[in-house]
Coordinates of C-alpha atoms and ligand atoms in Angstrom, one line a residue:
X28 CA 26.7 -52.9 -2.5
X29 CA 24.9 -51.4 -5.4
X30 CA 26.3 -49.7 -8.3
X31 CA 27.3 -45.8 -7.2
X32 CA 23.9 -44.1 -8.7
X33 CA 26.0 -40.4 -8.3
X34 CA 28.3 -40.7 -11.0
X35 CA 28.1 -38.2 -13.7
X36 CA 27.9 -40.3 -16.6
X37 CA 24.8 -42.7 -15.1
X38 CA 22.6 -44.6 -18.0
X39 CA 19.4 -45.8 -17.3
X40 CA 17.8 -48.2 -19.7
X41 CA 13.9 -48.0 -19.9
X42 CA 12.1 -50.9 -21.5
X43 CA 8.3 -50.4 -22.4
X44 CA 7.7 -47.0 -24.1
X45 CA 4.3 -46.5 -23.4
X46 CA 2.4 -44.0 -21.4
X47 CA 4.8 -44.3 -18.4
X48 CA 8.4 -45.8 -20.4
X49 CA 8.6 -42.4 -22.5
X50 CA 7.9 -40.5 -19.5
X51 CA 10.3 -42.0 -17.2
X52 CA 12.9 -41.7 -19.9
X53 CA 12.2 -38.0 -20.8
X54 CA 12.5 -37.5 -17.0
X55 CA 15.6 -39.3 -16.8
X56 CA 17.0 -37.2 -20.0
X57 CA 15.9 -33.8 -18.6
X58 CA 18.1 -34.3 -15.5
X59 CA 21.2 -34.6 -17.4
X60 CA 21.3 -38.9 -17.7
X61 CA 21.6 -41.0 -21.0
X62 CA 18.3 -43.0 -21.7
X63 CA 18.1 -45.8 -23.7
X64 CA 14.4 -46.9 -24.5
X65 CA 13.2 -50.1 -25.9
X66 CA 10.2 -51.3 -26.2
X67 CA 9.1 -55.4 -27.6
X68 CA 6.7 -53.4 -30.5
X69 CA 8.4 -52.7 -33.6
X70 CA 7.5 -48.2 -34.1
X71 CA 6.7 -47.9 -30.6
X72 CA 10.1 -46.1 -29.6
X73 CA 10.0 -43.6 -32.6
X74 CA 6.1 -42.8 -31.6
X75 CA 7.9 -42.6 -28.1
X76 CA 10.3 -40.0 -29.3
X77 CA 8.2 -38.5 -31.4
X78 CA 5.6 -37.8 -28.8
X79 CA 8.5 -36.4 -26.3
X80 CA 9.8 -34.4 -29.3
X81 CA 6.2 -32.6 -29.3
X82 CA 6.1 -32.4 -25.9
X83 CA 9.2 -30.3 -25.5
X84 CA 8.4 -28.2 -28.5
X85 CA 5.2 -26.9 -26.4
X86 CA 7.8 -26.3 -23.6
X87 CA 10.4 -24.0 -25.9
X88 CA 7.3 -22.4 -27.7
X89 CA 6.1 -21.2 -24.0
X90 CA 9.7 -20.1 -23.6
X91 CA 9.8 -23.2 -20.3
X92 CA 12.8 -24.6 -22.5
X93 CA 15.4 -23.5 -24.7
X94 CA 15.7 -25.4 -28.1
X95 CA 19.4 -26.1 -27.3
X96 CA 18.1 -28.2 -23.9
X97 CA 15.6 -29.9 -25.9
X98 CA 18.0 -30.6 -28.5
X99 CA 20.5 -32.2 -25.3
X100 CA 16.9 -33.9 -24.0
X101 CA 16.6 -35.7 -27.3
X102 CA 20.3 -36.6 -28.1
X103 CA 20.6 -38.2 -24.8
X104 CA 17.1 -40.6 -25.5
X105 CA 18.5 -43.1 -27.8
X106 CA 16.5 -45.9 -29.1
X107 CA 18.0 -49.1 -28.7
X108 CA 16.4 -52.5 -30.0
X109 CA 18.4 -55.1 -28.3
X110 CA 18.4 -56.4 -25.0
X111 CA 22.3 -56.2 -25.4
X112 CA 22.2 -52.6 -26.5
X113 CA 21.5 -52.1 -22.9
X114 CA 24.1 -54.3 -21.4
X115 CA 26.0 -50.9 -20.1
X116 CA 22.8 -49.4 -18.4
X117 CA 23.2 -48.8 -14.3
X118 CA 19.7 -48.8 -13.8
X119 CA 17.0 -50.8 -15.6
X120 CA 13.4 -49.6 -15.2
X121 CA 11.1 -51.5 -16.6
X122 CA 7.3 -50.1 -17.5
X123 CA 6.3 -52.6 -19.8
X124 CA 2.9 -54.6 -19.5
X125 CA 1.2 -55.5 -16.4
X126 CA 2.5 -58.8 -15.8
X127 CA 4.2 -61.0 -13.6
X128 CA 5.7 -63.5 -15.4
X129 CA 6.5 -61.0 -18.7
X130 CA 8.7 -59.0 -16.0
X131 CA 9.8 -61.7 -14.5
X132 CA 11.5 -63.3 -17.6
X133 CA 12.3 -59.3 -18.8
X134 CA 14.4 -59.4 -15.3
X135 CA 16.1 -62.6 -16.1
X136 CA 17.0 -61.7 -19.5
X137 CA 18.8 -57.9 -18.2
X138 CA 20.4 -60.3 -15.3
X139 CA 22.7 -61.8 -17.9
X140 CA 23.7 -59.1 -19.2
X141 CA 23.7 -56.0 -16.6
X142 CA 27.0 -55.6 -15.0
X143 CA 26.8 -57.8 -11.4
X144 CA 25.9 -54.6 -9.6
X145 CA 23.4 -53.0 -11.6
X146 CA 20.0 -51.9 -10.8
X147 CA 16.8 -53.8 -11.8
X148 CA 13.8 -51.3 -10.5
X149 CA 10.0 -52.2 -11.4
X150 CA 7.4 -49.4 -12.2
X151 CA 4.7 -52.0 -11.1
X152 CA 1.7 -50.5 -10.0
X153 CA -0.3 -53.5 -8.3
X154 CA 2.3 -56.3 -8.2
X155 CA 4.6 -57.6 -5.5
X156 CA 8.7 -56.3 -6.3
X157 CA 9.3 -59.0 -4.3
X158 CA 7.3 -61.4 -6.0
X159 CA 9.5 -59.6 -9.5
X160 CA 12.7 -60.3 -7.4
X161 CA 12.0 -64.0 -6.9
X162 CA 12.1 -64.4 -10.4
X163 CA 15.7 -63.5 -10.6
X164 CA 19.3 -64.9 -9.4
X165 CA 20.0 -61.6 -7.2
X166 CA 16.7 -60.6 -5.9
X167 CA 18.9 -58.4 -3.4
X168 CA 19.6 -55.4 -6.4
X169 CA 16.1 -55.7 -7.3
X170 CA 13.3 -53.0 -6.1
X171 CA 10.2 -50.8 -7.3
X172 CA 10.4 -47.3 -8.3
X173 CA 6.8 -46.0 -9.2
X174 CA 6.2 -43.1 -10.4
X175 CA 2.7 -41.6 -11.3
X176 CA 0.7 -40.6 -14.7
X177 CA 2.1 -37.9 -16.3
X178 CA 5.9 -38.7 -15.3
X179 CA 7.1 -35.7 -16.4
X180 CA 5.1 -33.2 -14.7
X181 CA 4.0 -35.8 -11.0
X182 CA 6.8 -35.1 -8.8
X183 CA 6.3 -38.3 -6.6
X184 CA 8.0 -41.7 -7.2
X185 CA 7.5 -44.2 -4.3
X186 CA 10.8 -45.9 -3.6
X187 CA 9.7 -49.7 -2.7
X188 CA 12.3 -52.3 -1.0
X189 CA 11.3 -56.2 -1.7
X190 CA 11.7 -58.6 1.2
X191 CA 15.5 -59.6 0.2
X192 CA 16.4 -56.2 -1.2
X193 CA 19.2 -55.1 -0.2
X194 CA 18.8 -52.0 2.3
X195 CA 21.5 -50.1 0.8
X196 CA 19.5 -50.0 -2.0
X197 CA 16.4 -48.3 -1.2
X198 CA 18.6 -45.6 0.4
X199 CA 20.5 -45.1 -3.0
X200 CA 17.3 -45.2 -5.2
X201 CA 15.8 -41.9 -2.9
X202 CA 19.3 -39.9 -3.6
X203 CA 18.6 -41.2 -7.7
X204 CA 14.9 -39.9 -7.4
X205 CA 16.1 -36.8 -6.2
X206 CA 18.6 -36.4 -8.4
X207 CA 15.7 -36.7 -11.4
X208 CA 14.1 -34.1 -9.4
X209 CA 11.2 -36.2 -8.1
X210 CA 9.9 -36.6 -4.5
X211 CA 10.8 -40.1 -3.3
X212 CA 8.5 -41.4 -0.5
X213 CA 9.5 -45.4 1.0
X214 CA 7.0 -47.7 1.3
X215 CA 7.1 -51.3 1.7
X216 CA 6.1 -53.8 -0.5
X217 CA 2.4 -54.3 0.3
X218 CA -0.5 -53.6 -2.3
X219 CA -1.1 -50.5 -3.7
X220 CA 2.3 -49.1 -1.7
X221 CA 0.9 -46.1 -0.4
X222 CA -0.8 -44.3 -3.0
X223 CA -3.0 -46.6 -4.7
X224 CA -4.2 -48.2 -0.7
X225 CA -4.9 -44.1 -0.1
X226 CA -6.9 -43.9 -2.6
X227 CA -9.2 -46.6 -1.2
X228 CA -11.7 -44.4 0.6
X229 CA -12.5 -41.5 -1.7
X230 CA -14.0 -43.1 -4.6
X231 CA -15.6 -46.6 -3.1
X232 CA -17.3 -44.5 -0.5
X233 CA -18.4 -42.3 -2.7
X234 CA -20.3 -45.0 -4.9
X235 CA -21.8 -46.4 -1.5
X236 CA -23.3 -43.0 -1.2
X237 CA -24.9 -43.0 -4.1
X238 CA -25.5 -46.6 -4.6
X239 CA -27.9 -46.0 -1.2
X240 CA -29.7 -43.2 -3.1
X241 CA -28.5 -40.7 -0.2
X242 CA -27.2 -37.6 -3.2
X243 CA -26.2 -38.1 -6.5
X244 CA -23.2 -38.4 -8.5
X245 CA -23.1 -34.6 -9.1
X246 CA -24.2 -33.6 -5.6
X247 CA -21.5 -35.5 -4.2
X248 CA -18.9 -33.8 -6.2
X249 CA -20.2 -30.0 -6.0
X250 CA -19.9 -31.1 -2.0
X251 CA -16.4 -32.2 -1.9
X252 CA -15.5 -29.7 -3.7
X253 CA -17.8 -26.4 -2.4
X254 CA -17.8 -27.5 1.2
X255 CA -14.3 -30.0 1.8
X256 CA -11.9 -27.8 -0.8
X257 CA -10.8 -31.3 -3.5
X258 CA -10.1 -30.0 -7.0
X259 CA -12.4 -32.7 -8.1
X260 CA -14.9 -34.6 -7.1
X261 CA -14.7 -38.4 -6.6
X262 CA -17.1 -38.6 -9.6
X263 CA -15.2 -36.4 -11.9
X264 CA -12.1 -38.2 -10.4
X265 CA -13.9 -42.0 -12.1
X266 CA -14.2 -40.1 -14.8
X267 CA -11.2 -38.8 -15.9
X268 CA -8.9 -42.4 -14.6
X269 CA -11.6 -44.4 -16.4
X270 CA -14.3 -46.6 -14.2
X271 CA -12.4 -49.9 -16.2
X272 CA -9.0 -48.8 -14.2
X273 CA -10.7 -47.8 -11.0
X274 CA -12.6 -50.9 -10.9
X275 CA -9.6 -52.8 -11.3
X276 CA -7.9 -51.9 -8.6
X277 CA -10.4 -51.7 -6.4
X278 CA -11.0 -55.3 -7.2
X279 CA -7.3 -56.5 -7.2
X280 CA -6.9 -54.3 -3.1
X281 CA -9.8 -56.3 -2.1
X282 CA -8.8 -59.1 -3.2
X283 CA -4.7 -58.6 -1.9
X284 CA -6.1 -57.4 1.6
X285 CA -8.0 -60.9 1.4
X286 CA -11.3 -59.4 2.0
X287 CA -10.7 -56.7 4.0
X288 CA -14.2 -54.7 4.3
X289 CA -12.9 -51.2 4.3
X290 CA -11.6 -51.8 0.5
X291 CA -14.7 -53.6 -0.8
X292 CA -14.9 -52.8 -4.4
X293 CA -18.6 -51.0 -6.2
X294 CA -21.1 -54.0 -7.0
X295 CA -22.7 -51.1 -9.7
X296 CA -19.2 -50.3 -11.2
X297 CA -18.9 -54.2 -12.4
X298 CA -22.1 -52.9 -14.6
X299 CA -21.1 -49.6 -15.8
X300 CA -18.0 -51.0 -16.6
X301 CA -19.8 -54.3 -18.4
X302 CA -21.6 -51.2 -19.8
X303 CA -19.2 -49.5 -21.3
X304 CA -20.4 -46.6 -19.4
X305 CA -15.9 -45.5 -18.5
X306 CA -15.7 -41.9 -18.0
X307 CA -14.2 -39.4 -20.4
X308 CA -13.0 -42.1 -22.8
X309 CA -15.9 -43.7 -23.7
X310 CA -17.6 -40.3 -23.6
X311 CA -20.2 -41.0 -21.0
X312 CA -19.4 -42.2 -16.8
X313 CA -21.2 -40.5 -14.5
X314 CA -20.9 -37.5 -16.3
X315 CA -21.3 -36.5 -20.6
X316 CA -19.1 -35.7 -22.4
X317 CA -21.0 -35.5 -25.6
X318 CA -21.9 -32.0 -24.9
X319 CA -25.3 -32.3 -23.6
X320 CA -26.0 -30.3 -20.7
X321 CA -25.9 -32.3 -17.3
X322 CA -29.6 -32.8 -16.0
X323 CA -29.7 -34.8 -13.4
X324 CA -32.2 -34.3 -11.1
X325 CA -31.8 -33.3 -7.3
X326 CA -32.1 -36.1 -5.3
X327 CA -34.6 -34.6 -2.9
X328 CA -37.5 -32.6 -4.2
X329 CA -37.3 -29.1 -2.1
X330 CA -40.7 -26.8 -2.4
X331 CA -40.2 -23.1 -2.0
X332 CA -41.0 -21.8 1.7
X333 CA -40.4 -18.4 3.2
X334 CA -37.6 -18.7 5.7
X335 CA -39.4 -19.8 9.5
X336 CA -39.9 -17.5 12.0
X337 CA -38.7 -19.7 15.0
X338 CA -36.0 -22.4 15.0
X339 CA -34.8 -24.8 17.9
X340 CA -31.0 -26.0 17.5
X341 CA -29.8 -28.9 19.3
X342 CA -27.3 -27.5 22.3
X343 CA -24.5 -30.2 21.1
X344 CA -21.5 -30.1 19.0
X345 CA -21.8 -27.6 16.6
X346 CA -24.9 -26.1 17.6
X347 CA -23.6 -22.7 18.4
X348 CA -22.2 -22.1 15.2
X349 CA -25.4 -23.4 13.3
X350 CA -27.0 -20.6 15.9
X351 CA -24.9 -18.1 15.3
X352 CA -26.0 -18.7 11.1
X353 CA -29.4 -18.6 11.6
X354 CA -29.5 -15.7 13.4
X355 CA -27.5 -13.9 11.1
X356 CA -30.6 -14.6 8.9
X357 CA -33.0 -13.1 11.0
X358 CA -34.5 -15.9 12.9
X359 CA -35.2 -16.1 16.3
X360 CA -32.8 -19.0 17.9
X361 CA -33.6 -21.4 20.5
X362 CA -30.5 -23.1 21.6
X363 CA -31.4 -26.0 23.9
X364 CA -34.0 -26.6 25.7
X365 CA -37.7 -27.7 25.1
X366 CA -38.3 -26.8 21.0
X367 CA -41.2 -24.4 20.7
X368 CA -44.3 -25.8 18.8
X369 CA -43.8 -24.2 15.6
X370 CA -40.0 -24.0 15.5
X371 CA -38.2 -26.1 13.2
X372 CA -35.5 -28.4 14.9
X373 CA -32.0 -28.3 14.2
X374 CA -29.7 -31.0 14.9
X375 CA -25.9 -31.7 14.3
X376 CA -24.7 -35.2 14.0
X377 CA -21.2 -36.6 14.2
X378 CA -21.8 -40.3 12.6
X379 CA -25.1 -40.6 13.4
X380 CA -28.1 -40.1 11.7
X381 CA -31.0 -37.6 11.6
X382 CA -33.5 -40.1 12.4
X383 CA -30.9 -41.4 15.3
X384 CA -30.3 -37.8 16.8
X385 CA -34.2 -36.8 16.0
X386 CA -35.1 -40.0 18.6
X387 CA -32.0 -39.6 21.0
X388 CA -33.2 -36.4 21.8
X389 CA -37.4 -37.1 21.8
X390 CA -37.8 -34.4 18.6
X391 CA -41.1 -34.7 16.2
X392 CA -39.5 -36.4 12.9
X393 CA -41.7 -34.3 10.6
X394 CA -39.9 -30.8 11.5
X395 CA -36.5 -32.3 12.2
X396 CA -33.2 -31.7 10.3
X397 CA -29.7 -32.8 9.9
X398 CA -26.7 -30.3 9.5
X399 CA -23.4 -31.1 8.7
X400 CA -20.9 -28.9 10.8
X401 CA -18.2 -31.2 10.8
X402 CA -15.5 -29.0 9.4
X403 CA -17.3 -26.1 10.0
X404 CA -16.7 -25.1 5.9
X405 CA -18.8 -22.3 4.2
X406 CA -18.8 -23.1 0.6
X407 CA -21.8 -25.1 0.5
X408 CA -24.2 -26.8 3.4
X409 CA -25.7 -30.1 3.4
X410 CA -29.1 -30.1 4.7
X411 CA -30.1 -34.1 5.9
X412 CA -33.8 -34.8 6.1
X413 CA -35.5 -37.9 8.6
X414 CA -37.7 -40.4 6.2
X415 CA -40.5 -38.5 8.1
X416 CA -39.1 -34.6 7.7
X417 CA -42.0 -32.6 6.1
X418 CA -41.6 -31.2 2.7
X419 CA -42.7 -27.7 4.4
X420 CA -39.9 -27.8 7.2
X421 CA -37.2 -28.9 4.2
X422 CA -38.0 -26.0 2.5
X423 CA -38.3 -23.8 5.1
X424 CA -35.1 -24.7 6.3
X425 CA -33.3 -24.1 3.2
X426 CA -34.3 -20.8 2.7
X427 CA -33.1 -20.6 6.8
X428 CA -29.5 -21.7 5.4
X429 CA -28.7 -20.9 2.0
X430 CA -27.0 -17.9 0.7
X431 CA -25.1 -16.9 -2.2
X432 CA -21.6 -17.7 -1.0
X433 CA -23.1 -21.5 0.4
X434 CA -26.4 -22.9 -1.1
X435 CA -27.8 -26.1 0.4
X436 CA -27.4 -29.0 -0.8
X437 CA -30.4 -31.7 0.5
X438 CA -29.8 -35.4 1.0
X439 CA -31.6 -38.1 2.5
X440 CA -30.6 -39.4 5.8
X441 CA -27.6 -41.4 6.1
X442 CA -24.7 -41.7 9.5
X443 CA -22.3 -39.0 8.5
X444 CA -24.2 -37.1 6.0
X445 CA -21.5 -36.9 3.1
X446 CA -18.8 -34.9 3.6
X447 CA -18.1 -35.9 7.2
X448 CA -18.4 -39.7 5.8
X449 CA -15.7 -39.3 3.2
X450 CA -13.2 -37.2 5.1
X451 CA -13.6 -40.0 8.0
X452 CA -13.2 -42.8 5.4
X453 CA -9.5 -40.8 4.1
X454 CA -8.4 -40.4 7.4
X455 CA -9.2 -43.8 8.6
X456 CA -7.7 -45.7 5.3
X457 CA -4.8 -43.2 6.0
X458 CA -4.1 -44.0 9.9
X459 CA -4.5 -47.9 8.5
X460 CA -1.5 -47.2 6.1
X461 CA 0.4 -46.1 8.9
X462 CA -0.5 -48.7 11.3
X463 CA 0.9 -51.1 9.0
X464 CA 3.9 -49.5 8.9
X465 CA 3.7 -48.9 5.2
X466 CA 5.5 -45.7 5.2
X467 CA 6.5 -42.7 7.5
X468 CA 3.3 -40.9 9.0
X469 CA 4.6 -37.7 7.3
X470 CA 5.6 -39.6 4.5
X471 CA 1.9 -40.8 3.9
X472 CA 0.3 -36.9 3.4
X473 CA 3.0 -36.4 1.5
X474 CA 2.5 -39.0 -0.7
X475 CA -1.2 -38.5 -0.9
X476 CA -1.1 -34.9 -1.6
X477 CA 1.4 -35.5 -4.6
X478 CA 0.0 -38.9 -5.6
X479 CA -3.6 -37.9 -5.7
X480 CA -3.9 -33.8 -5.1
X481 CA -5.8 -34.2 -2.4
X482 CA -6.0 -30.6 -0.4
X483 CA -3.8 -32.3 2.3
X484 CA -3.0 -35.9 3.3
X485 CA -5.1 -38.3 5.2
X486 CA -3.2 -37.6 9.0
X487 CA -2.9 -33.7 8.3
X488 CA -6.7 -33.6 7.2
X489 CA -7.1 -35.6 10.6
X490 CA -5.5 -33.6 13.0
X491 CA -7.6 -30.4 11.3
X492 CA -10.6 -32.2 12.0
X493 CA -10.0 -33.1 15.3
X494 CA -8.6 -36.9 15.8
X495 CA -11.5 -37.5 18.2
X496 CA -14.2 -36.0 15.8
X497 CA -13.0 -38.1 13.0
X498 CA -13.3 -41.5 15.3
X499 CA -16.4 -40.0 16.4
X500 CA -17.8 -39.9 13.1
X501 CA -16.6 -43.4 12.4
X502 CA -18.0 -45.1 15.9
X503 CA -21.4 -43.4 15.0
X504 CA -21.3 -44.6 11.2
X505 CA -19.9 -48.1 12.9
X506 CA -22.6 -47.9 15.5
X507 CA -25.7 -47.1 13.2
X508 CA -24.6 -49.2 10.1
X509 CA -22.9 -52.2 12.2
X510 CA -20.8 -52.2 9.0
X511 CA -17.3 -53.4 9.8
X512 CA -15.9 -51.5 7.2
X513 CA -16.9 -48.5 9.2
X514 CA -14.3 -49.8 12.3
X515 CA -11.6 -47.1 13.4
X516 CA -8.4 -48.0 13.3
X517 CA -6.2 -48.7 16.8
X518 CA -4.0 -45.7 15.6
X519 CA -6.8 -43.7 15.1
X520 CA -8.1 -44.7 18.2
X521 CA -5.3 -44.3 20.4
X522 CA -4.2 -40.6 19.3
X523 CA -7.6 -39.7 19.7
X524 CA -7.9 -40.8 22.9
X525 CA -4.4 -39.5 24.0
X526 CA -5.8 -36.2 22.3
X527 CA -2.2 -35.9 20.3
X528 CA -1.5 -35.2 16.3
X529 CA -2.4 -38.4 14.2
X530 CA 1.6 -37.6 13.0
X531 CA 2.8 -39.1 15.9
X532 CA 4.5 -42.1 15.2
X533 CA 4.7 -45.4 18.1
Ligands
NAD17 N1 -0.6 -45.8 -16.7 C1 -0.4 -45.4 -15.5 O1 -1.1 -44.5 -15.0 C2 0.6 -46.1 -14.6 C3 1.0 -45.5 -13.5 C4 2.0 -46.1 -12.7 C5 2.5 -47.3 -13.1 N2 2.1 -47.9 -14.2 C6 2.7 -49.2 -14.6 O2 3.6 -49.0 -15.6 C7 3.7 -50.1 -16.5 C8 3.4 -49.7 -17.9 O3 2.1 -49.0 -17.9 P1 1.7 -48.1 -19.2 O4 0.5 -47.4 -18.8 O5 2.9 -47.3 -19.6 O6 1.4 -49.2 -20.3 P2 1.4 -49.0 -21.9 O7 0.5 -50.1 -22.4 O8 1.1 -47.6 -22.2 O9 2.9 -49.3 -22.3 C9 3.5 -50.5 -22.1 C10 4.5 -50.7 -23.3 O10 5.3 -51.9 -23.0 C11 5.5 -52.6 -24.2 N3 5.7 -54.0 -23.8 C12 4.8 -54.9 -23.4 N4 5.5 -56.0 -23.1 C13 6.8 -55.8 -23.3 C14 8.0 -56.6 -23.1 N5 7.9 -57.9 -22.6 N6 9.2 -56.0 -23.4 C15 9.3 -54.8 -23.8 N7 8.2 -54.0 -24.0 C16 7.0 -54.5 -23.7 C17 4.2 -52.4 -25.0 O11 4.5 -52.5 -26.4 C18 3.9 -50.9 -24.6 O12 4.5 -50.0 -25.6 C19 2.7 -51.1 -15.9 O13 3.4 -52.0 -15.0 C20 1.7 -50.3 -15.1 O14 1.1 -51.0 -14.1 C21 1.1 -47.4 -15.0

């Protein structure tokens, strides 16, 4: 067995001091261990330091920290700039470059020296630990602890076994996390673990969106955010990781999942990336950040109208509550029924379209609309026109809708509007994670809602929207597109046809 990772005096040896090395090590300091850092660049370490040092100054200026713990953080980093000077350590964690063979060889050279039972852990983020292991004489005491950008203040680390690594282990590494005070979540060694394969739906489908001119970059965002509660949009979310980042591992999941359709990478990021066009570090993504003011036009032109005097709303899922709005605007409310001449038509797709629901049920193109009341959320609507809806009838029915607490937000016509189509893509890309047994169902949100702030995780958000609704969504999407990466998953399927919690494990 393992090295006993409990004892009081544990050192941990962190090689690579960059953006994730110093962190890890600070983290490992703060909870009472010795930390040796090295790192292959000659200055790195004492920028390392340095950067720690400032970090916990902010802390004891804020009165977070006393001077005397930062004084204990920073006596027990030490520098070290030989492999040998870590020949004690219990733990190795490596964070240095991104590279197979340069951790490989890193492993073999720590073998040698670590005692027999010692810990190698890897804080890849897109390579196989097992693929690390094979490098190495014991692959068994070999295994991935990845923890997320800042270190110091994200409280996940996902807690990754290899194929021959040694069970024992990965139960040992979730009492060390924990005693780092992190939040360890297992996942097996597939790509992207759990966080980074999460994160598959919310951005990619976003560019689709926009990519097929149904809203734009900023209209997606205010949605997610107004109407589906995310701190940030998937566009301010590009912006801030960097598109060059994002692209990569969209590209490098595809790739992994040989092909798999749900993960297919953004043809238009390879250009904004070729671009230079990056996000916040390169000063302009899909946002400024020059300081000019943001002018991108609406993606559907709305005239002013009066609010109508008659509408018609589709007697289907939804359609009550729509009712029940537009009434509480003053308008008279037909629910059901033949639509009176003049009355604009309401309808409330799950997955399909406004032009599918405006011919399923035999309504005049010109004065139909979409509405999304998927989650039934009041911050902000989204208003979905036909190719045929009449300027007059979209503006008429904004003024119908909007208010001060939820303006309208008008898109063209697309199977599952925008936030219906995103929330479906997490949850489905979520059940998938399960299915494949990557983690623990509860493990997953868990993971998500540390890993990537999401409001909740993908099975939580899809037992609030209703397991069936969310496959409903996706057959209709599936059904209108023929798009295989719009296919629900078996678990999704099953649990929604049982009608039980998408928590419930086989
Ligand atoms: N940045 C993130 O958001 C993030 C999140 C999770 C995991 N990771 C993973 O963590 C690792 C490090 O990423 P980072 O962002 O800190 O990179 P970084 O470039 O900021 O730091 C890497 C450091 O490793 C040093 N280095 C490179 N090769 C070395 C070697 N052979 N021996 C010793 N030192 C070496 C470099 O000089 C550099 O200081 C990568 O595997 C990355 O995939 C990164």
């Amino acid at each position: 067995m393992a090295i006993d990772l409990r004892k009081p005096d544990l050192t941990v040896a962190v090689f690579g001091a960059g953006t994730m090395g110093r962190g890890i090590a600070q983290v490992c300091a703060q909870a009472g261990l010795t930390a040796l850092l090295f790192d292959a660049r000659a200055g790195a370490v004492a920028e390392a330091i340095a950067a720690v040092d400032k970090a916990l100054a902010g802390l004891v200026a804020k009165g977070r920290m006393s001077a005397d713990d930062k004084s204990g953080v920073l006596a027990r980093m030490r520098p070290i700039a030989f492999y040998d000077d870590a020949a004690g350590a219990d733990v190795v964690i490596e964070a240095i470059v991104e590279d197979l063979d340069a951790k490989r060889a890193l492993f073999r050279e720590m073998e040698q020296r670590i005692a027999p039972d010692a810990v190698l852990a890897t804080n890849t983020s897109s390579l196989s630990v097992t693929a690390i292991a094979a490098g190495c004489a014991r692959p068994q005491r070999v295994a991935g602890l990845h923890f997320f950008n800042p270190p110091p203040l994200m409280r996940l680390v996902e807690v990754i076994g290899g194929l021959r690594t040694e069970p024992a282990l990965v139960e040992a590494l979730v009492d060390f996390v924990k005693r780092i005070n992190k939040h360890p979540v297992v996942a097996t060694d597939t790509p992207g673990f759990v966080v980074n394969h999460a994160g598959r739906a919310y951005g990619p489908e976003a560019l689709r969106i926009v990519a097929q001119g149904i809203a734009s970059p900023r209209e997606v965002d205010l949605l997610m955010k107004e109407a589906a509660g995310f701190r940030m949009g998937p566009f301010e979310l590009l912006d801030l990781i960097g598109g060059d980042v994002t692209h990569a591992v969209m590209v490098s999941m595809f790739e992994q999942y040989f092909g798999e359709p749900m993960y297919q990478p953004s043809p238009q990021m390879t250009t904004r990336v070729a671009g230079g066009l990056l996000g916040r570090k390169s000063k302009q993504g899909f946002y400024s950040y020059d300081g000019a003011p943001d002018a991108s036009p609406p993606t559907v032109d709305v005239p002013a109208q009066p609010k109508p005097a008659a509408a018609w709303v589709a007697d289907e899922e939804g359609g009550r509550d729509l009712a029940g709005l537009l009434k509480g605007a003053g308008i008279a409310v037909q629910l059901g029924g033949a639509p009176a001449p003049d009355a604009i038509c309401f309808v409330t797709p799950l997955g399909e379209d406004a032009t599918g629901a405006a011919v399923r049920l035999a309504l005049e193109p010109a004065r139909t609309v979409a509405v999304d009341m998927f989650g039934r959320f009041s911050g902000r609507h989204t208003l979905m026109k036909t190719p045929l809806t009449s300027p007059e009838t979209l503006g008429a029915a904004v003024a119908a809708l909007a208010t001060e607490a939820s303006p309208v937000t008008v898109i063209n016509d697309s199977a599952g509007f925008v936030v219906q189509r995103l929330l479906a893509m997490i949850v489905n890309v979520g059940t998938r994670i399960a299915e494949l047994r990557i983690a623990a169902p509860t493990d997953i949100d868990t993971a998500v809602e540390l890993g990537l702030n999401y409001p909740k995780g993908p099975l939580a958000l899809g037992n609030i929207l209703g397991p069936a609704r969310a496959l409903a969504v996706l057959d209709g999407m599936h059904g209108v597109t023929l798009d295989p990466k719009y296919r629900a998953t078996a678990w999704l399927r099953r649990r929604a046809r049982l009608g039980v919690s998408l928590l419930t494990p086989d």
